[in-house]
Short mmCIF file of C-alpha atoms and ligand atoms in Angstrom, two decimals:
data_model
loop_
_atom_site.label_atom_id
_atom_site.label_comp_id
_atom_site.label_asym_id
_atom_site.label_seq_id
_atom_site.Cartn_x
_atom_site.Cartn_y
_atom_site.Cartn_z
CA MET A 1 44.50 1.20 -61.28
CA ALA A 2 44.14 1.63 -65.01
CA PHE A 3 44.12 5.30 -66.01
CA PHE A 4 42.82 6.49 -69.37
CA GLY A 5 41.30 3.07 -69.96
CA ARG A 6 44.70 1.60 -70.70
CA SER A 7 44.76 -1.96 -69.56
CA LYS A 8 47.69 -3.09 -67.41
CA SER A 9 46.50 -6.65 -67.58
CA SER A 10 47.74 -9.63 -69.52
CA THR A 11 45.62 -12.68 -70.20
CA GLY A 12 47.25 -16.02 -70.88
CA LEU A 13 45.28 -18.38 -73.08
CA ASP A 14 46.23 -22.06 -73.16
CA ILE A 15 44.35 -24.17 -75.70
CA GLY A 16 44.92 -27.74 -74.51
CA SER A 17 43.41 -30.89 -75.97
CA GLY A 18 41.52 -31.53 -72.73
CA PHE A 19 40.84 -28.06 -71.32
CA ILE A 20 41.04 -24.46 -72.48
CA LYS A 21 42.42 -22.24 -69.76
CA LEU A 22 42.52 -18.50 -69.17
CA VAL A 23 44.45 -16.63 -66.52
CA GLN A 24 44.37 -12.85 -66.22
CA VAL A 25 47.11 -11.01 -64.34
CA ASP A 26 47.06 -7.38 -63.28
CA HIS A 27 50.49 -5.77 -63.62
CA SER A 28 49.62 -2.33 -62.28
CA GLY A 29 50.68 -2.98 -58.66
CA ASP A 30 54.06 -3.63 -57.05
CA ARG A 31 53.85 -7.20 -58.12
CA PRO A 32 51.63 -9.19 -60.45
CA GLU A 33 48.28 -10.37 -59.09
CA VAL A 34 45.93 -12.94 -60.61
CA THR A 35 42.54 -11.32 -61.13
CA ARG A 36 40.64 -13.99 -63.08
CA VAL A 37 40.92 -17.70 -63.80
CA ALA A 38 38.56 -19.65 -66.02
CA ILE A 39 38.64 -23.08 -67.63
CA ARG A 40 36.38 -25.03 -69.93
CA PRO A 41 36.65 -28.61 -71.22
CA LEU A 42 37.06 -29.13 -74.92
CA LEU A 43 34.95 -31.79 -76.62
CA PRO A 44 36.94 -35.00 -77.26
CA ASP A 45 39.00 -35.19 -80.45
CA ALA A 46 38.72 -31.49 -81.35
CA ILE A 47 42.52 -31.48 -80.88
CA VAL A 48 44.43 -34.72 -81.41
CA GLU A 49 48.16 -35.09 -80.85
CA GLY A 50 48.61 -31.35 -80.92
CA GLU A 51 46.77 -30.94 -84.20
CA VAL A 52 43.56 -28.93 -84.31
CA MET A 53 41.07 -31.24 -86.07
CA ASP A 54 38.02 -29.04 -85.64
CA PRO A 55 39.11 -25.38 -85.71
CA SER A 56 35.59 -23.94 -85.63
CA LEU A 57 34.65 -25.95 -82.54
CA VAL A 58 37.86 -24.91 -80.80
CA ALA A 59 37.33 -21.24 -81.78
CA ARG A 60 33.74 -21.37 -80.50
CA THR A 61 34.80 -22.91 -77.19
CA VAL A 62 37.51 -20.27 -76.76
CA LYS A 63 35.02 -17.50 -77.49
CA GLU A 64 32.47 -18.89 -75.02
CA LEU A 65 35.12 -19.15 -72.34
CA VAL A 66 36.33 -15.58 -72.89
CA ASP A 67 32.76 -14.23 -72.95
CA ASP A 68 31.68 -16.14 -69.82
CA SER A 69 34.79 -15.15 -67.90
CA GLY A 70 34.08 -11.45 -68.38
CA ILE A 71 37.72 -10.90 -69.30
CA ARG A 72 38.43 -8.01 -71.65
CA PRO A 73 40.53 -9.79 -74.21
CA ASP A 74 43.05 -7.03 -74.85
CA GLY A 75 46.50 -7.99 -73.66
CA LEU A 76 45.97 -11.55 -74.79
CA VAL A 77 49.05 -13.78 -74.78
CA ALA A 78 48.74 -17.05 -76.69
CA SER A 79 51.37 -19.68 -77.37
CA ILE A 80 52.55 -22.42 -79.67
CA GLY A 81 54.37 -25.63 -78.92
CA GLY A 82 54.93 -29.19 -80.04
CA HIS A 83 57.47 -30.71 -82.37
CA ASP A 84 57.25 -27.90 -84.92
CA VAL A 85 58.82 -25.56 -82.39
CA ILE A 86 62.52 -26.11 -81.88
CA ILE A 87 64.43 -24.67 -78.97
CA LYS A 88 68.15 -25.13 -79.03
CA LYS A 89 71.14 -23.74 -77.24
CA ILE A 90 73.79 -22.80 -79.79
CA THR A 91 77.19 -21.17 -79.63
CA MET A 92 78.13 -18.37 -82.04
CA GLU A 93 80.63 -15.53 -82.43
CA ARG A 94 80.04 -12.89 -79.78
CA MET A 95 78.32 -9.82 -81.23
CA ALA A 96 75.73 -7.21 -80.36
CA GLU A 97 72.10 -8.27 -80.25
CA ASP A 98 71.16 -6.33 -83.40
CA ASP A 99 73.99 -7.91 -85.34
CA ALA A 100 73.03 -11.32 -84.04
CA ARG A 101 69.52 -10.77 -85.34
CA GLN A 102 70.96 -10.16 -88.83
CA VAL A 103 73.02 -13.33 -88.95
CA LEU A 104 70.50 -15.51 -87.14
CA PRO A 105 68.88 -16.94 -90.29
CA PHE A 106 72.29 -18.21 -91.45
CA GLU A 107 73.10 -19.66 -88.03
CA ALA A 108 69.67 -21.26 -87.82
CA GLU A 109 70.15 -23.04 -91.13
CA ARG A 110 72.90 -25.10 -89.52
CA HIS A 111 70.80 -26.07 -86.53
CA VAL A 112 67.17 -26.34 -87.61
CA PRO A 113 65.86 -29.07 -89.90
CA PHE A 114 63.16 -26.82 -91.41
CA ASP A 115 63.11 -24.91 -94.66
CA PRO A 116 64.54 -21.50 -93.66
CA GLN A 117 61.90 -19.75 -95.79
CA SER A 118 59.11 -21.20 -93.73
CA VAL A 119 60.23 -20.52 -90.17
CA GLU A 120 59.89 -17.73 -87.65
CA LEU A 121 63.05 -17.23 -85.62
CA ASP A 122 63.69 -15.68 -82.27
CA PHE A 123 66.61 -15.84 -79.88
CA GLN A 124 68.02 -14.81 -76.55
CA ILE A 125 71.67 -14.26 -75.66
CA LEU A 126 72.20 -16.37 -72.55
CA ASP A 127 75.45 -14.77 -71.37
CA PRO A 128 75.11 -11.09 -72.41
CA GLU A 129 77.69 -10.06 -69.80
CA GLY A 130 80.26 -12.57 -71.06
CA ASP A 131 83.48 -11.41 -72.72
CA GLY A 132 84.70 -14.56 -74.50
CA ALA A 133 84.97 -14.77 -78.29
CA LYS A 134 81.86 -16.95 -78.35
CA MET A 135 78.44 -16.51 -76.81
CA ASP A 136 75.65 -18.90 -75.86
CA VAL A 137 72.37 -18.22 -77.56
CA LEU A 138 68.99 -19.84 -77.09
CA LEU A 139 67.54 -20.23 -80.56
CA VAL A 140 63.82 -20.68 -81.16
CA ALA A 141 62.49 -21.69 -84.56
CA ALA A 142 58.82 -22.26 -85.25
CA LYS A 143 57.16 -23.27 -88.49
CA ARG A 144 55.41 -20.18 -89.81
CA ASP A 145 52.24 -22.20 -90.53
CA LEU A 146 51.94 -22.98 -86.86
CA VAL A 147 51.89 -19.30 -85.94
CA GLN A 148 49.52 -18.44 -88.77
CA ASP A 149 47.11 -21.26 -87.93
CA LYS A 150 47.00 -20.09 -84.33
CA LEU A 151 46.33 -16.50 -85.37
CA ALA A 152 43.57 -17.65 -87.74
CA LEU A 153 41.91 -19.73 -85.03
CA LEU A 154 42.01 -16.83 -82.59
CA SER A 155 40.69 -14.50 -85.23
CA ASP A 156 37.70 -16.87 -85.67
CA ALA A 157 37.14 -16.49 -81.94
CA GLY A 158 37.21 -12.70 -82.36
CA LEU A 159 40.59 -12.41 -80.68
CA GLN A 160 43.87 -10.83 -81.60
CA PRO A 161 46.80 -11.75 -79.38
CA ARG A 162 49.34 -9.16 -78.32
CA VAL A 163 52.03 -11.80 -78.21
CA VAL A 164 52.45 -15.38 -79.37
CA ASP A 165 54.84 -17.02 -76.95
CA VAL A 166 56.26 -20.54 -76.76
CA ASP A 167 54.72 -23.14 -74.39
CA ALA A 168 58.06 -24.19 -72.91
CA PHE A 169 58.99 -20.59 -72.05
CA ALA A 170 55.62 -19.97 -70.42
CA LEU A 171 56.01 -23.04 -68.22
CA HIS A 172 59.48 -21.88 -67.29
CA ASN A 173 58.30 -18.32 -66.63
CA ALA A 174 55.67 -19.50 -64.14
CA PHE A 175 58.27 -21.70 -62.50
CA GLU A 176 60.77 -18.84 -62.12
CA HIS A 177 58.22 -16.59 -60.48
CA ASN A 178 57.36 -19.24 -57.92
CA HIS A 179 60.67 -20.95 -57.33
CA PRO A 180 63.38 -18.32 -57.88
CA GLU A 181 65.53 -20.16 -55.32
CA VAL A 182 65.96 -23.19 -57.61
CA ARG A 183 68.85 -22.12 -59.81
CA ASP A 184 71.58 -24.67 -59.19
CA GLY A 185 72.09 -27.93 -61.03
CA VAL A 186 69.76 -29.59 -63.50
CA THR A 187 65.99 -29.40 -63.07
CA ALA A 188 63.30 -30.99 -65.23
CA LEU A 189 59.96 -29.21 -65.54
CA VAL A 190 57.49 -31.87 -66.60
CA ASN A 191 54.00 -30.82 -67.69
CA VAL A 192 51.69 -33.82 -67.95
CA GLY A 193 48.61 -32.88 -69.96
CA HIS A 194 45.67 -34.68 -71.48
CA GLU A 195 47.60 -36.06 -74.48
CA MET A 196 51.13 -34.73 -74.22
CA THR A 197 53.86 -34.45 -71.65
CA ASN A 198 56.31 -31.60 -72.16
CA VAL A 199 59.76 -31.95 -70.65
CA ASN A 200 61.77 -28.80 -70.17
CA ILE A 201 65.31 -29.19 -68.85
CA LEU A 202 66.85 -26.25 -67.00
CA VAL A 203 70.54 -25.91 -66.32
CA ALA A 204 71.32 -23.28 -63.69
CA GLY A 205 67.78 -22.00 -64.16
CA ILE A 206 68.02 -21.61 -67.95
CA PRO A 207 65.80 -23.75 -70.21
CA ILE A 208 68.09 -25.38 -72.74
CA LEU A 209 66.29 -28.47 -73.94
CA THR A 210 62.67 -29.43 -74.54
CA ARG A 211 61.10 -32.73 -75.48
CA ASP A 212 57.52 -33.92 -75.94
CA ILE A 213 56.46 -37.36 -74.78
CA PRO A 214 53.23 -38.72 -76.24
CA PHE A 215 51.63 -39.49 -72.89
CA GLY A 216 48.77 -37.85 -71.00
CA SER A 217 45.84 -38.54 -68.72
CA ARG A 218 43.78 -39.62 -71.73
CA ARG A 219 45.89 -42.74 -72.13
CA ILE A 220 45.20 -43.92 -68.57
CA ARG A 221 41.50 -43.22 -69.04
CA GLU A 222 41.40 -45.22 -72.27
CA ASP A 223 43.40 -48.12 -70.79
CA LEU A 224 40.89 -48.25 -67.92
CA GLN A 225 38.00 -48.29 -70.38
CA ARG A 226 39.51 -51.03 -72.51
CA GLU A 227 41.02 -53.26 -69.85
CA ARG A 228 38.61 -52.74 -66.96
CA GLY A 229 35.44 -52.17 -68.94
CA LEU A 230 34.76 -48.78 -67.33
CA THR A 231 32.74 -46.12 -69.10
CA ALA A 232 34.61 -42.97 -70.14
CA GLU A 233 32.99 -41.11 -67.23
CA GLU A 234 33.88 -43.76 -64.64
CA ALA A 235 37.45 -43.93 -65.89
CA GLU A 236 37.81 -40.13 -65.83
CA GLU A 237 36.49 -40.03 -62.23
CA ALA A 238 39.27 -42.43 -61.25
CA VAL A 239 41.92 -40.47 -63.19
CA GLN A 240 40.84 -37.25 -61.47
CA GLY A 241 40.83 -38.94 -58.08
CA ARG A 242 37.12 -38.47 -57.46
CA ALA A 243 36.48 -42.20 -57.38
CA ARG A 244 38.86 -44.73 -55.85
CA LEU A 245 40.04 -47.64 -57.90
CA SER A 246 42.10 -50.27 -56.13
CA ASP A 247 44.43 -51.11 -59.00
CA LEU A 248 44.80 -47.64 -60.55
CA ASP A 249 48.48 -47.78 -59.55
CA ALA A 250 49.23 -50.46 -62.13
CA PHE A 251 47.82 -48.23 -64.89
CA VAL A 252 49.65 -45.16 -63.59
CA ASP A 253 52.94 -47.07 -63.39
CA ARG A 254 52.82 -47.88 -67.10
CA GLY A 255 52.46 -44.23 -68.03
CA VAL A 256 55.11 -43.24 -65.51
CA GLU A 257 57.53 -45.63 -67.19
CA ASP A 258 57.15 -43.79 -70.51
CA VAL A 259 57.52 -40.39 -68.87
CA ALA A 260 60.56 -41.51 -66.87
CA MET A 261 62.25 -42.87 -69.98
CA GLY A 262 61.59 -39.64 -71.85
CA ILE A 263 63.07 -37.59 -69.02
CA GLU A 264 66.09 -39.86 -68.71
CA ARG A 265 66.73 -39.73 -72.42
CA ALA A 266 66.59 -35.93 -72.47
CA ALA A 267 68.89 -35.71 -69.46
CA ALA A 268 71.34 -38.20 -71.01
CA PHE A 269 71.40 -36.23 -74.26
CA LEU A 270 72.23 -33.14 -72.28
CA MET A 271 75.07 -34.84 -70.43
CA THR A 272 76.75 -35.88 -73.65
CA GLU A 273 76.27 -32.42 -75.17
CA ASP A 274 77.30 -30.41 -72.14
CA SER A 275 79.24 -33.06 -70.19
CA GLY A 276 77.51 -31.59 -67.19
CA GLU A 277 75.74 -32.74 -64.06
CA SER A 278 73.00 -35.30 -63.85
CA LEU A 279 69.36 -34.49 -63.20
CA GLY A 280 68.78 -33.14 -59.69
CA ARG A 281 65.01 -32.74 -59.35
CA VAL A 282 61.67 -32.79 -61.11
CA PHE A 283 58.81 -30.32 -60.84
CA LEU A 284 55.50 -31.59 -62.19
CA SER A 285 52.63 -29.55 -63.58
CA GLY A 286 49.63 -30.08 -65.87
CA GLY A 287 46.36 -31.79 -64.99
CA GLY A 288 48.16 -35.14 -65.16
CA ALA A 289 50.27 -34.15 -62.15
CA ARG A 290 47.08 -34.61 -60.10
CA ILE A 291 46.47 -38.21 -61.12
CA PRO A 292 46.50 -40.15 -57.83
CA GLY A 293 49.92 -41.66 -57.18
CA LEU A 294 51.60 -40.32 -60.33
CA ALA A 295 54.02 -37.86 -58.70
CA GLU A 296 55.06 -40.44 -56.08
CA ALA A 297 55.50 -43.19 -58.68
CA LEU A 298 57.63 -40.96 -60.92
CA GLY A 299 59.82 -39.91 -58.00
CA ARG A 300 60.32 -43.55 -56.99
CA ARG A 301 61.06 -44.63 -60.55
CA LEU A 302 63.59 -41.86 -61.19
CA GLY A 303 65.03 -41.98 -57.69
CA ILE A 304 65.11 -38.18 -57.41
CA GLU A 305 63.09 -35.51 -55.65
CA THR A 306 59.80 -35.02 -57.53
CA ARG A 307 57.33 -32.31 -56.51
CA VAL A 308 54.13 -30.91 -57.92
CA ALA A 309 54.76 -27.23 -58.73
CA ASN A 310 52.23 -24.72 -57.43
CA PRO A 311 51.95 -21.77 -59.84
CA PHE A 312 50.40 -19.67 -57.09
CA GLU A 313 53.07 -20.31 -54.46
CA ARG A 314 54.38 -16.74 -54.77
CA VAL A 315 51.89 -15.20 -57.17
CA PRO A 316 48.92 -13.82 -55.21
CA VAL A 317 45.38 -14.49 -56.37
CA ARG A 318 42.67 -11.90 -55.74
CA PRO A 319 39.85 -13.38 -53.62
CA GLY A 320 37.08 -14.75 -55.81
CA ALA A 321 39.21 -14.60 -58.97
CA ALA A 322 38.78 -18.30 -59.70
CA GLU A 323 35.05 -18.61 -58.84
CA PRO A 324 33.48 -21.17 -59.12
CA LEU A 325 36.65 -23.25 -59.54
CA ASN A 326 38.46 -25.03 -56.75
CA LEU A 327 41.82 -23.34 -57.31
CA ASP A 328 43.86 -25.84 -55.31
CA GLU A 329 42.60 -28.59 -57.55
CA ALA A 330 43.05 -26.72 -60.82
CA ALA A 331 46.39 -25.10 -59.93
CA PRO A 332 48.71 -27.56 -61.73
CA MET A 333 46.76 -27.11 -64.98
CA LEU A 334 47.32 -23.36 -64.78
CA GLN A 335 51.11 -23.31 -64.87
CA LEU A 336 51.21 -22.61 -68.62
CA PRO A 337 48.51 -19.91 -68.91
CA LEU A 338 49.82 -18.22 -65.76
CA GLY A 339 53.30 -18.15 -67.28
CA LEU A 340 51.85 -16.47 -70.37
CA ALA A 341 49.90 -13.92 -68.32
CA LEU A 342 53.00 -13.04 -66.30
CA ARG A 343 54.45 -11.39 -69.43
CA SER A 344 53.89 -7.77 -68.56
CA PRO A 345 52.15 -5.52 -71.09
N1 ATP Z 401 41.29 -32.68 -60.51
C1 ATP Z 401 41.37 -32.63 -61.85
N2 ATP Z 401 40.62 -31.78 -62.55
C2 ATP Z 401 40.69 -31.73 -63.90
N3 ATP Z 401 41.49 -32.52 -64.63
C3 ATP Z 401 42.24 -33.40 -64.00
C4 ATP Z 401 42.21 -33.51 -62.58
N4 ATP Z 401 43.06 -34.47 -62.22
C5 ATP Z 401 43.58 -34.95 -63.35
N5 ATP Z 401 43.09 -34.32 -64.44
C6 ATP Z 401 43.41 -34.62 -65.84
O1 ATP Z 401 44.14 -33.52 -66.41
C7 ATP Z 401 43.76 -33.34 -67.77
C8 ATP Z 401 43.89 -31.92 -68.18
O2 ATP Z 401 45.20 -31.48 -67.97
P1 ATP Z 401 45.76 -30.24 -68.81
O3 ATP Z 401 44.78 -29.14 -68.75
O4 ATP Z 401 47.12 -29.99 -68.31
O5 ATP Z 401 45.78 -30.88 -70.26
P2 ATP Z 401 45.69 -30.11 -71.67
O6 ATP Z 401 46.55 -28.91 -71.62
O7 ATP Z 401 44.27 -29.91 -72.00
O8 ATP Z 401 46.27 -31.24 -72.63
P3 ATP Z 401 47.52 -31.21 -73.67
O9 ATP Z 401 48.49 -30.20 -73.18
O10 ATP Z 401 48.06 -32.59 -73.61
O11 ATP Z 401 46.91 -30.88 -74.97
C9 ATP Z 401 42.31 -33.78 -67.83
O12 ATP Z 401 42.04 -34.34 -69.10
C10 ATP Z 401 42.17 -34.81 -66.70
O13 ATP Z 401 42.16 -36.13 -67.16
MG1 MG Z 402 48.56 -28.59 -71.98
#
């Protein structure tokens, strides 16, 4: 219950190139509960390859979604991602967190290929209990423009976020809430979206490497249009599994090959850096995880256990919260906004 009108809710907002997604989580009880889910498609080409081409259209769509959902937009958590956000595990002299914050800009200069004047930095000490001379730190650097553009877009939609998080951390956060048992070895979280696939490699449960692969459901749809002469609608029906297409597998396999290579490359990079274990399992999310046959094909190609993550496996959803959506169908697309909303106020 919210006393004195103070909201104990967080709302995650994920602005994807295919769909805009909102998930509201109530944090006032013993454990977080999803109280509202809403999604809305974005018109084609408003966002292309992570770049917002038509900010006013995107802002309008966000505003319509928020208004229609009935969500009070305080406690909004937005996020940034893509290649202008760098996440890197670094090693530095052990020191207190406040001291680390002071020296971070100098450390970052050695690790981040951006102009230090134009980046926002954040970090997390990965082994705060350690007592060695060195400590492991997860460094996050984002181009300041990226943050400012996001804030400007939200402001056009009449919104002011409480927090701007990072996509990869939100995906990981949702995963941790639902699969706390998966902490050993190397795990890849793979979010297959409309245009982009984000790969997030976890070692012992900690995200230490992210990569973006330029593949998404859009590519399969466009291949089907070009090579099979389908209309955009017919192709999308097949991609979403609403219409059966006998040779969809061949189109899926091509995309899977790109995703598999991206995952393998990231895992190989990690092995040379950390001389650690090889990849143990893959958890898929994003709307692309629902493309018929994709999860199975990726598992076969990689030769390792590949599952579709369910963001609501251990996070309860209040009855009716997702109306009129079919939550089982939409669930994989909600991994990112749920992860944002799980940040408690
Ligand atoms: N049952 C389904 N319902 C909706 N979309 C589906 C379904 N199955 C597959 N998809 C595909 O998933 C895509 C949306 O996935 P998602 O919301 O993860 O992408 P996005 O976040 O908008 O894109 P990106 O992150 O690449 O910008 C749709 O464009 C659609 O082609
Ligand atoms: Mg997405």
